[in-house]
Amino acid sequence: MGILRIRKAKRIAGEFRPPSDKSITHRALLLAALSERESYVGRPLMAEDCHAMMTCLRSLGARAIEDGPGFRIQPSPWASPELPLNCGNSGTAMRLLAGAIASFDGVAATLIGDESLSRRPMKRVSEPLRQMGAQVEGDRPPLTIHGRRLHGIQYRQEVASAQVKSAILFATLRATSESTVVEPSQSRDHTERMMKAVGIDLMTEGLSVTVDPSPVRGFETTVPSDFSSAAFWIIAASLLPGSELVLRDLGLNPTRTGLLELGNLLKVEGRRQVLGEPVGDAIVERTPLPEPFQIGGELVPRLIDEIPIMALLATQLRGRSVIQDASELRIKESDRVAKTAEFLNQMGAEVTPTDDGMIIEGPTPLKGTTIDPAGDHRIAMSAAIAGLIAEGTTEVKGTDCINTSYPEFVKHLEKLVEY
Ligand code: S3P
């Protein structure tokens, strides 16, 4: 179990490419494994979550050959794996795979996960997949899926969840009729953008998305870098005066960049599109700290993974920040409402957890202490960034979990931080 010791920093500075996007990597690997022709996925994120996806796909029959900075994925029939498919810590792998497996008539697989994933709700995917005609056992992991010839559904989601939406969209590709999914608010739309970009018949209208059963043609892509991983540095730069950063190839999908609504945190150059995704190079210069913020409603899904690090920012803002409508945060890799409040309060902050969010009074000076991130990668990285502004030494225990999404985090920390 790794321990990271962090001390107060002067600033961060440097130019680099944050790790490739986790959500886009999952989708690109899965879509490539469903293709009728060879595909190439360049610069996939090879962190534990996406490794789990790749291993599961290989166990289902996918042929993925490493080639340069990516993988060639060749068409191959899917078959029932002999052993359970281990999704590790990855909710995205489990939910997206559940959808795809359900669509292969005669293929059966059991999806398992680590301790954290085994506690997470799966009824949100098993229910719609059953409605489509699949046989699914388990509303929590392990989940056993018996694929069938599925029919499309009209499905109104109770919560905004890109994983649930994507499971239904992937399941429909091989179904006999179209599906329409309606969300209560917009969750990340990577699946829709990717499917459209490879020529799948998919239509979005407001909060509704309709996809037709379609064959998947081969495609080539390069995965952009992950805004959620970059967010740790964007916020560190706002907290440390004089910081200067350039973040290359940054994914700027507006369904992911809710954080930017807090203020002018970035200047973007070289805007471009990669497989339907907006990408650019982001320049982060020291901007005045934003005002305390109120986050709720439709904004929440667009920054859900950034809430732990945004809560750290709020501890340094003058006044009360409020996060609400974020009860989904309680069922992520950990109960992130509880864990965020716990580690920040341990460091001297004033954070009150609520049912669906938290209230943060600022500014409060932070002091170094020992933090246990409870196996949650985003809590571990948020605690490490907190250590850069805290007095004394901050110790983050169990940092191995950072490999879930950002294996080079410590290397980047060492490269960027100036004391
Ligand atoms: C993800 C969707 C989000 C997010 C998760 C990744 C995805 O969860 O929190 O880290 O890749 O689809 P939801 O399914 O709750 O939107």
Short mmCIF file of C-alpha atoms in Angstrom, two decimals, residues 129-368:
data_model
loop_
_atom_site.label_atom_id
_atom_site.label_comp_id
_atom_site.label_asym_id
_atom_site.label_seq_id
_atom_site.Cartn_x
_atom_site.Cartn_y
_atom_site.Cartn_z
CA LEU A 129 -31.94 -4.85 -20.01
CA ARG A 130 -34.64 -7.22 -18.72
CA GLN A 131 -37.24 -5.01 -20.36
CA MET A 132 -35.32 -5.43 -23.62
CA GLY A 133 -35.62 -9.22 -23.29
CA ALA A 134 -32.32 -10.20 -21.65
CA GLN A 135 -32.11 -12.53 -18.70
CA VAL A 136 -30.17 -10.76 -15.97
CA GLU A 137 -29.59 -12.19 -12.50
CA GLY A 138 -28.56 -9.82 -9.74
CA ASP A 139 -29.30 -6.22 -8.96
CA ARG A 140 -25.86 -5.85 -7.40
CA PRO A 141 -22.65 -7.57 -8.49
CA PRO A 142 -22.18 -10.39 -9.29
CA LEU A 143 -24.38 -9.87 -12.31
CA THR A 144 -25.10 -12.82 -14.59
CA ILE A 145 -26.24 -11.93 -18.08
CA HIS A 146 -27.77 -14.36 -20.57
CA GLY A 147 -27.77 -12.63 -23.93
CA ARG A 148 -30.87 -12.82 -26.10
CA ARG A 149 -32.16 -11.35 -29.30
CA LEU A 150 -33.27 -8.06 -27.76
CA HIS A 151 -35.93 -5.58 -28.78
CA GLY A 152 -35.60 -1.83 -28.30
CA ILE A 153 -37.34 0.06 -25.47
CA GLN A 154 -38.59 3.50 -24.60
CA TYR A 155 -36.85 4.17 -21.30
CA ARG A 156 -37.14 7.09 -18.93
CA GLN A 157 -34.18 7.09 -16.53
CA GLU A 158 -34.79 8.04 -12.91
CA VAL A 159 -31.29 9.46 -12.49
CA ALA A 160 -28.98 11.12 -14.98
CA SER A 161 -26.46 8.34 -15.60
CA ALA A 162 -24.27 8.05 -18.67
CA GLN A 163 -23.47 4.46 -17.75
CA VAL A 164 -27.12 3.40 -17.78
CA LYS A 165 -27.87 5.35 -20.95
CA SER A 166 -24.82 3.82 -22.64
CA ALA A 167 -25.71 0.26 -21.56
CA ILE A 168 -29.07 0.63 -23.33
CA LEU A 169 -27.52 2.25 -26.42
CA PHE A 170 -24.88 -0.50 -26.74
CA ALA A 171 -27.53 -3.19 -26.18
CA THR A 172 -29.67 -1.72 -28.97
CA LEU A 173 -26.99 -1.93 -31.66
CA ARG A 174 -27.75 -5.65 -32.12
CA ALA A 175 -31.46 -5.50 -31.19
CA THR A 176 -34.42 -5.86 -33.54
CA SER A 177 -35.86 -2.37 -33.03
CA GLU A 178 -34.82 1.13 -31.93
CA SER A 179 -34.53 2.39 -28.35
CA THR A 180 -35.19 5.83 -26.97
CA VAL A 181 -33.67 6.86 -23.65
CA VAL A 182 -34.77 10.00 -21.83
CA GLU A 183 -32.73 11.40 -18.95
CA PRO A 184 -33.83 13.81 -16.22
CA SER A 185 -30.79 15.96 -17.06
CA GLN A 186 -27.92 15.67 -19.48
CA SER A 187 -25.19 13.21 -18.48
CA ARG A 188 -21.94 12.87 -20.40
CA ASP A 189 -22.68 12.16 -24.06
CA HIS A 190 -19.50 10.40 -25.23
CA THR A 191 -21.40 7.33 -26.40
CA GLU A 192 -23.76 9.38 -28.53
CA ARG A 193 -20.93 11.40 -30.09
CA MET A 194 -18.84 8.31 -30.83
CA MET A 195 -21.71 6.30 -32.27
CA LYS A 196 -22.71 9.21 -34.53
CA ALA A 197 -19.11 9.76 -35.60
CA VAL A 198 -18.75 6.13 -36.76
CA GLY A 199 -21.98 6.33 -38.78
CA ILE A 200 -24.48 4.71 -36.43
CA ASP A 201 -28.03 5.99 -36.85
CA LEU A 202 -28.48 7.95 -33.63
CA MET A 203 -30.54 11.04 -32.99
CA THR A 204 -30.52 13.31 -29.97
CA GLU A 205 -33.22 15.81 -29.16
CA GLY A 206 -33.01 17.65 -25.87
CA LEU A 207 -32.70 15.00 -23.17
CA SER A 208 -33.80 12.18 -25.42
CA VAL A 209 -31.61 9.92 -27.55
CA THR A 210 -32.82 7.38 -30.09
CA VAL A 211 -30.57 4.76 -31.63
CA ASP A 212 -31.35 2.27 -34.39
CA PRO A 213 -29.97 -1.24 -34.47
CA SER A 214 -26.89 -0.82 -36.65
CA PRO A 215 -23.77 -2.68 -37.64
CA VAL A 216 -20.58 -1.02 -36.39
CA ARG A 217 -18.04 -0.21 -39.05
CA GLY A 218 -14.38 -0.11 -38.15
CA PHE A 219 -12.97 3.24 -37.07
CA GLU A 220 -9.74 4.87 -36.05
CA THR A 221 -9.39 7.34 -33.25
CA THR A 222 -7.04 8.85 -30.70
CA VAL A 223 -8.41 9.27 -27.21
CA PRO A 224 -8.10 12.88 -25.93
CA SER A 225 -6.88 13.63 -22.43
CA ASP A 226 -9.23 13.45 -19.49
CA PHE A 227 -10.78 16.66 -18.18
CA SER A 228 -11.50 15.00 -14.82
CA SER A 229 -7.80 14.17 -14.33
CA ALA A 230 -6.80 17.64 -15.53
CA ALA A 231 -9.21 19.16 -12.99
CA PHE A 232 -6.81 18.32 -10.13
CA TRP A 233 -4.16 20.54 -11.74
CA ILE A 234 -6.58 23.24 -12.85
CA ILE A 235 -7.72 23.63 -9.26
CA ALA A 236 -4.19 23.31 -7.84
CA ALA A 237 -3.19 26.15 -10.18
CA SER A 238 -6.04 28.35 -8.92
CA LEU A 239 -4.99 27.68 -5.34
CA LEU A 240 -1.27 28.33 -5.82
CA PRO A 241 -0.52 31.92 -6.93
CA GLY A 242 1.85 32.26 -9.87
CA SER A 243 1.12 28.81 -11.29
CA GLU A 244 1.35 28.31 -15.05
CA LEU A 245 0.21 25.22 -16.91
CA VAL A 246 -0.37 24.08 -20.44
CA LEU A 247 -2.57 20.99 -20.76
CA ARG A 248 -2.28 19.37 -24.17
CA ASP A 249 -5.02 17.50 -26.08
CA LEU A 250 -7.59 18.23 -23.42
CA GLY A 251 -11.09 16.81 -23.87
CA LEU A 252 -13.51 19.73 -23.64
CA ASN A 253 -16.87 18.04 -24.04
CA PRO A 254 -19.36 20.47 -22.45
CA THR A 255 -21.11 17.59 -20.67
CA ARG A 256 -17.86 17.17 -18.70
CA THR A 257 -16.64 20.72 -18.15
CA GLY A 258 -19.19 22.08 -15.68
CA LEU A 259 -16.23 23.12 -13.49
CA LEU A 260 -15.42 25.88 -15.98
CA GLU A 261 -18.67 27.62 -15.10
CA LEU A 262 -17.03 28.77 -11.86
CA GLY A 263 -14.96 31.36 -13.71
CA ASN A 264 -12.31 31.94 -16.35
CA LEU A 265 -10.06 29.09 -15.33
CA LEU A 266 -8.66 28.27 -18.80
CA LYS A 267 -7.79 29.79 -22.13
CA VAL A 268 -8.15 27.29 -24.99
CA GLU A 269 -6.11 27.25 -28.18
CA GLY A 270 -6.13 24.94 -31.20
CA ARG A 271 -9.73 23.80 -30.87
CA ARG A 272 -10.40 20.66 -32.89
CA GLN A 273 -12.75 17.65 -33.08
CA VAL A 274 -11.71 14.03 -32.52
CA LEU A 275 -14.38 11.42 -33.24
CA GLY A 276 -17.09 13.95 -32.40
CA GLU A 277 -15.33 15.21 -29.26
CA PRO A 278 -14.16 18.82 -28.86
CA VAL A 279 -10.46 18.93 -27.94
CA GLY A 280 -7.99 21.78 -27.39
CA ASP A 281 -4.80 22.86 -25.67
CA ALA A 282 -5.60 24.63 -22.42
CA ILE A 283 -3.54 27.36 -20.87
CA VAL A 284 -4.07 27.77 -17.16
CA GLU A 285 -2.71 30.94 -15.71
CA ARG A 286 -3.33 32.22 -12.25
CA THR A 287 -6.82 33.71 -12.18
CA PRO A 288 -8.38 35.33 -9.11
CA LEU A 289 -10.10 32.74 -6.92
CA PRO A 290 -13.75 32.42 -7.93
CA GLU A 291 -16.63 33.46 -5.67
CA PRO A 292 -18.11 30.76 -3.39
CA PHE A 293 -20.39 28.60 -5.49
CA GLN A 294 -23.84 27.05 -5.41
CA ILE A 295 -24.04 23.85 -7.41
CA GLY A 296 -27.22 21.91 -8.06
CA GLY A 297 -29.69 20.72 -10.68
CA GLU A 298 -28.59 20.10 -14.24
CA LEU A 299 -25.01 21.25 -13.58
CA VAL A 300 -24.28 18.33 -11.22
CA PRO A 301 -23.85 15.52 -13.80
CA ARG A 302 -21.49 17.79 -15.78
CA LEU A 303 -19.05 17.97 -12.87
CA ILE A 304 -19.97 14.96 -10.74
CA ASP A 305 -16.44 13.49 -10.70
CA GLU A 306 -14.89 16.86 -9.85
CA ILE A 307 -16.88 17.48 -6.66
CA PRO A 308 -14.22 16.22 -4.21
CA ILE A 309 -11.56 18.53 -5.67
CA MET A 310 -14.07 21.40 -6.01
CA ALA A 311 -14.88 21.01 -2.33
CA LEU A 312 -11.18 21.54 -1.58
CA LEU A 313 -11.31 24.75 -3.64
CA ALA A 314 -14.40 25.88 -1.70
CA THR A 315 -12.50 25.63 1.60
CA GLN A 316 -10.33 28.51 0.36
CA LEU A 317 -13.14 30.76 -0.95
CA ARG A 318 -14.51 33.65 1.10
CA GLY A 319 -18.01 32.58 2.16
CA ARG A 320 -20.36 29.61 2.00
CA SER A 321 -20.39 27.19 -0.95
CA VAL A 322 -23.27 24.75 -1.31
CA ILE A 323 -23.40 21.52 -3.31
CA GLN A 324 -26.81 19.89 -3.64
CA ASP A 325 -28.71 17.40 -5.87
CA ALA A 326 -25.60 15.21 -5.79
CA SER A 327 -26.86 12.13 -3.94
CA GLU A 328 -25.29 10.02 -6.74
CA LEU A 329 -21.98 10.98 -5.17
CA ARG A 330 -22.79 8.71 -2.26
CA ILE A 331 -22.71 5.63 -4.51
CA LYS A 332 -19.51 6.22 -6.46
CA GLU A 333 -16.25 4.33 -5.79
CA SER A 334 -16.81 5.40 -2.17
CA ASP A 335 -19.44 7.52 -0.44
CA ARG A 336 -17.78 10.67 -1.75
CA VAL A 337 -19.99 13.01 0.26
CA ALA A 338 -18.82 11.39 3.50
CA LYS A 339 -15.20 10.85 2.45
CA THR A 340 -14.72 14.37 1.08
CA ALA A 341 -16.17 15.99 4.21
CA GLU A 342 -14.13 13.63 6.40
CA PHE A 343 -10.71 14.31 4.91
CA LEU A 344 -11.21 18.06 4.57
CA ASN A 345 -12.50 18.37 8.14
CA GLN A 346 -9.54 16.30 9.34
CA MET A 347 -7.33 18.96 7.74
CA GLY A 348 -9.17 21.78 9.51
CA ALA A 349 -11.92 22.69 7.02
CA GLU A 350 -15.57 23.35 7.87
CA VAL A 351 -17.56 20.98 5.70
CA THR A 352 -21.04 19.77 6.65
CA PRO A 353 -22.27 16.75 4.70
CA THR A 354 -25.95 16.75 3.71
CA ASP A 355 -28.13 14.00 2.20
CA ASP A 356 -27.35 15.12 -1.32
CA GLY A 357 -24.21 17.21 -1.06
CA MET A 358 -22.34 19.42 1.36
CA ILE A 359 -21.99 22.93 2.74
CA ILE A 360 -18.51 24.39 2.92
CA GLU A 361 -17.60 27.49 4.92
CA GLY A 362 -14.43 29.25 3.82
CA PRO A 363 -11.78 30.27 3.94
CA THR A 364 -10.15 27.92 6.44
CA PRO A 365 -6.40 27.26 6.67
CA LEU A 366 -5.60 23.57 6.20
CA LYS A 367 -3.04 21.57 8.14
CA GLY A 368 -1.24 18.38 7.17
#
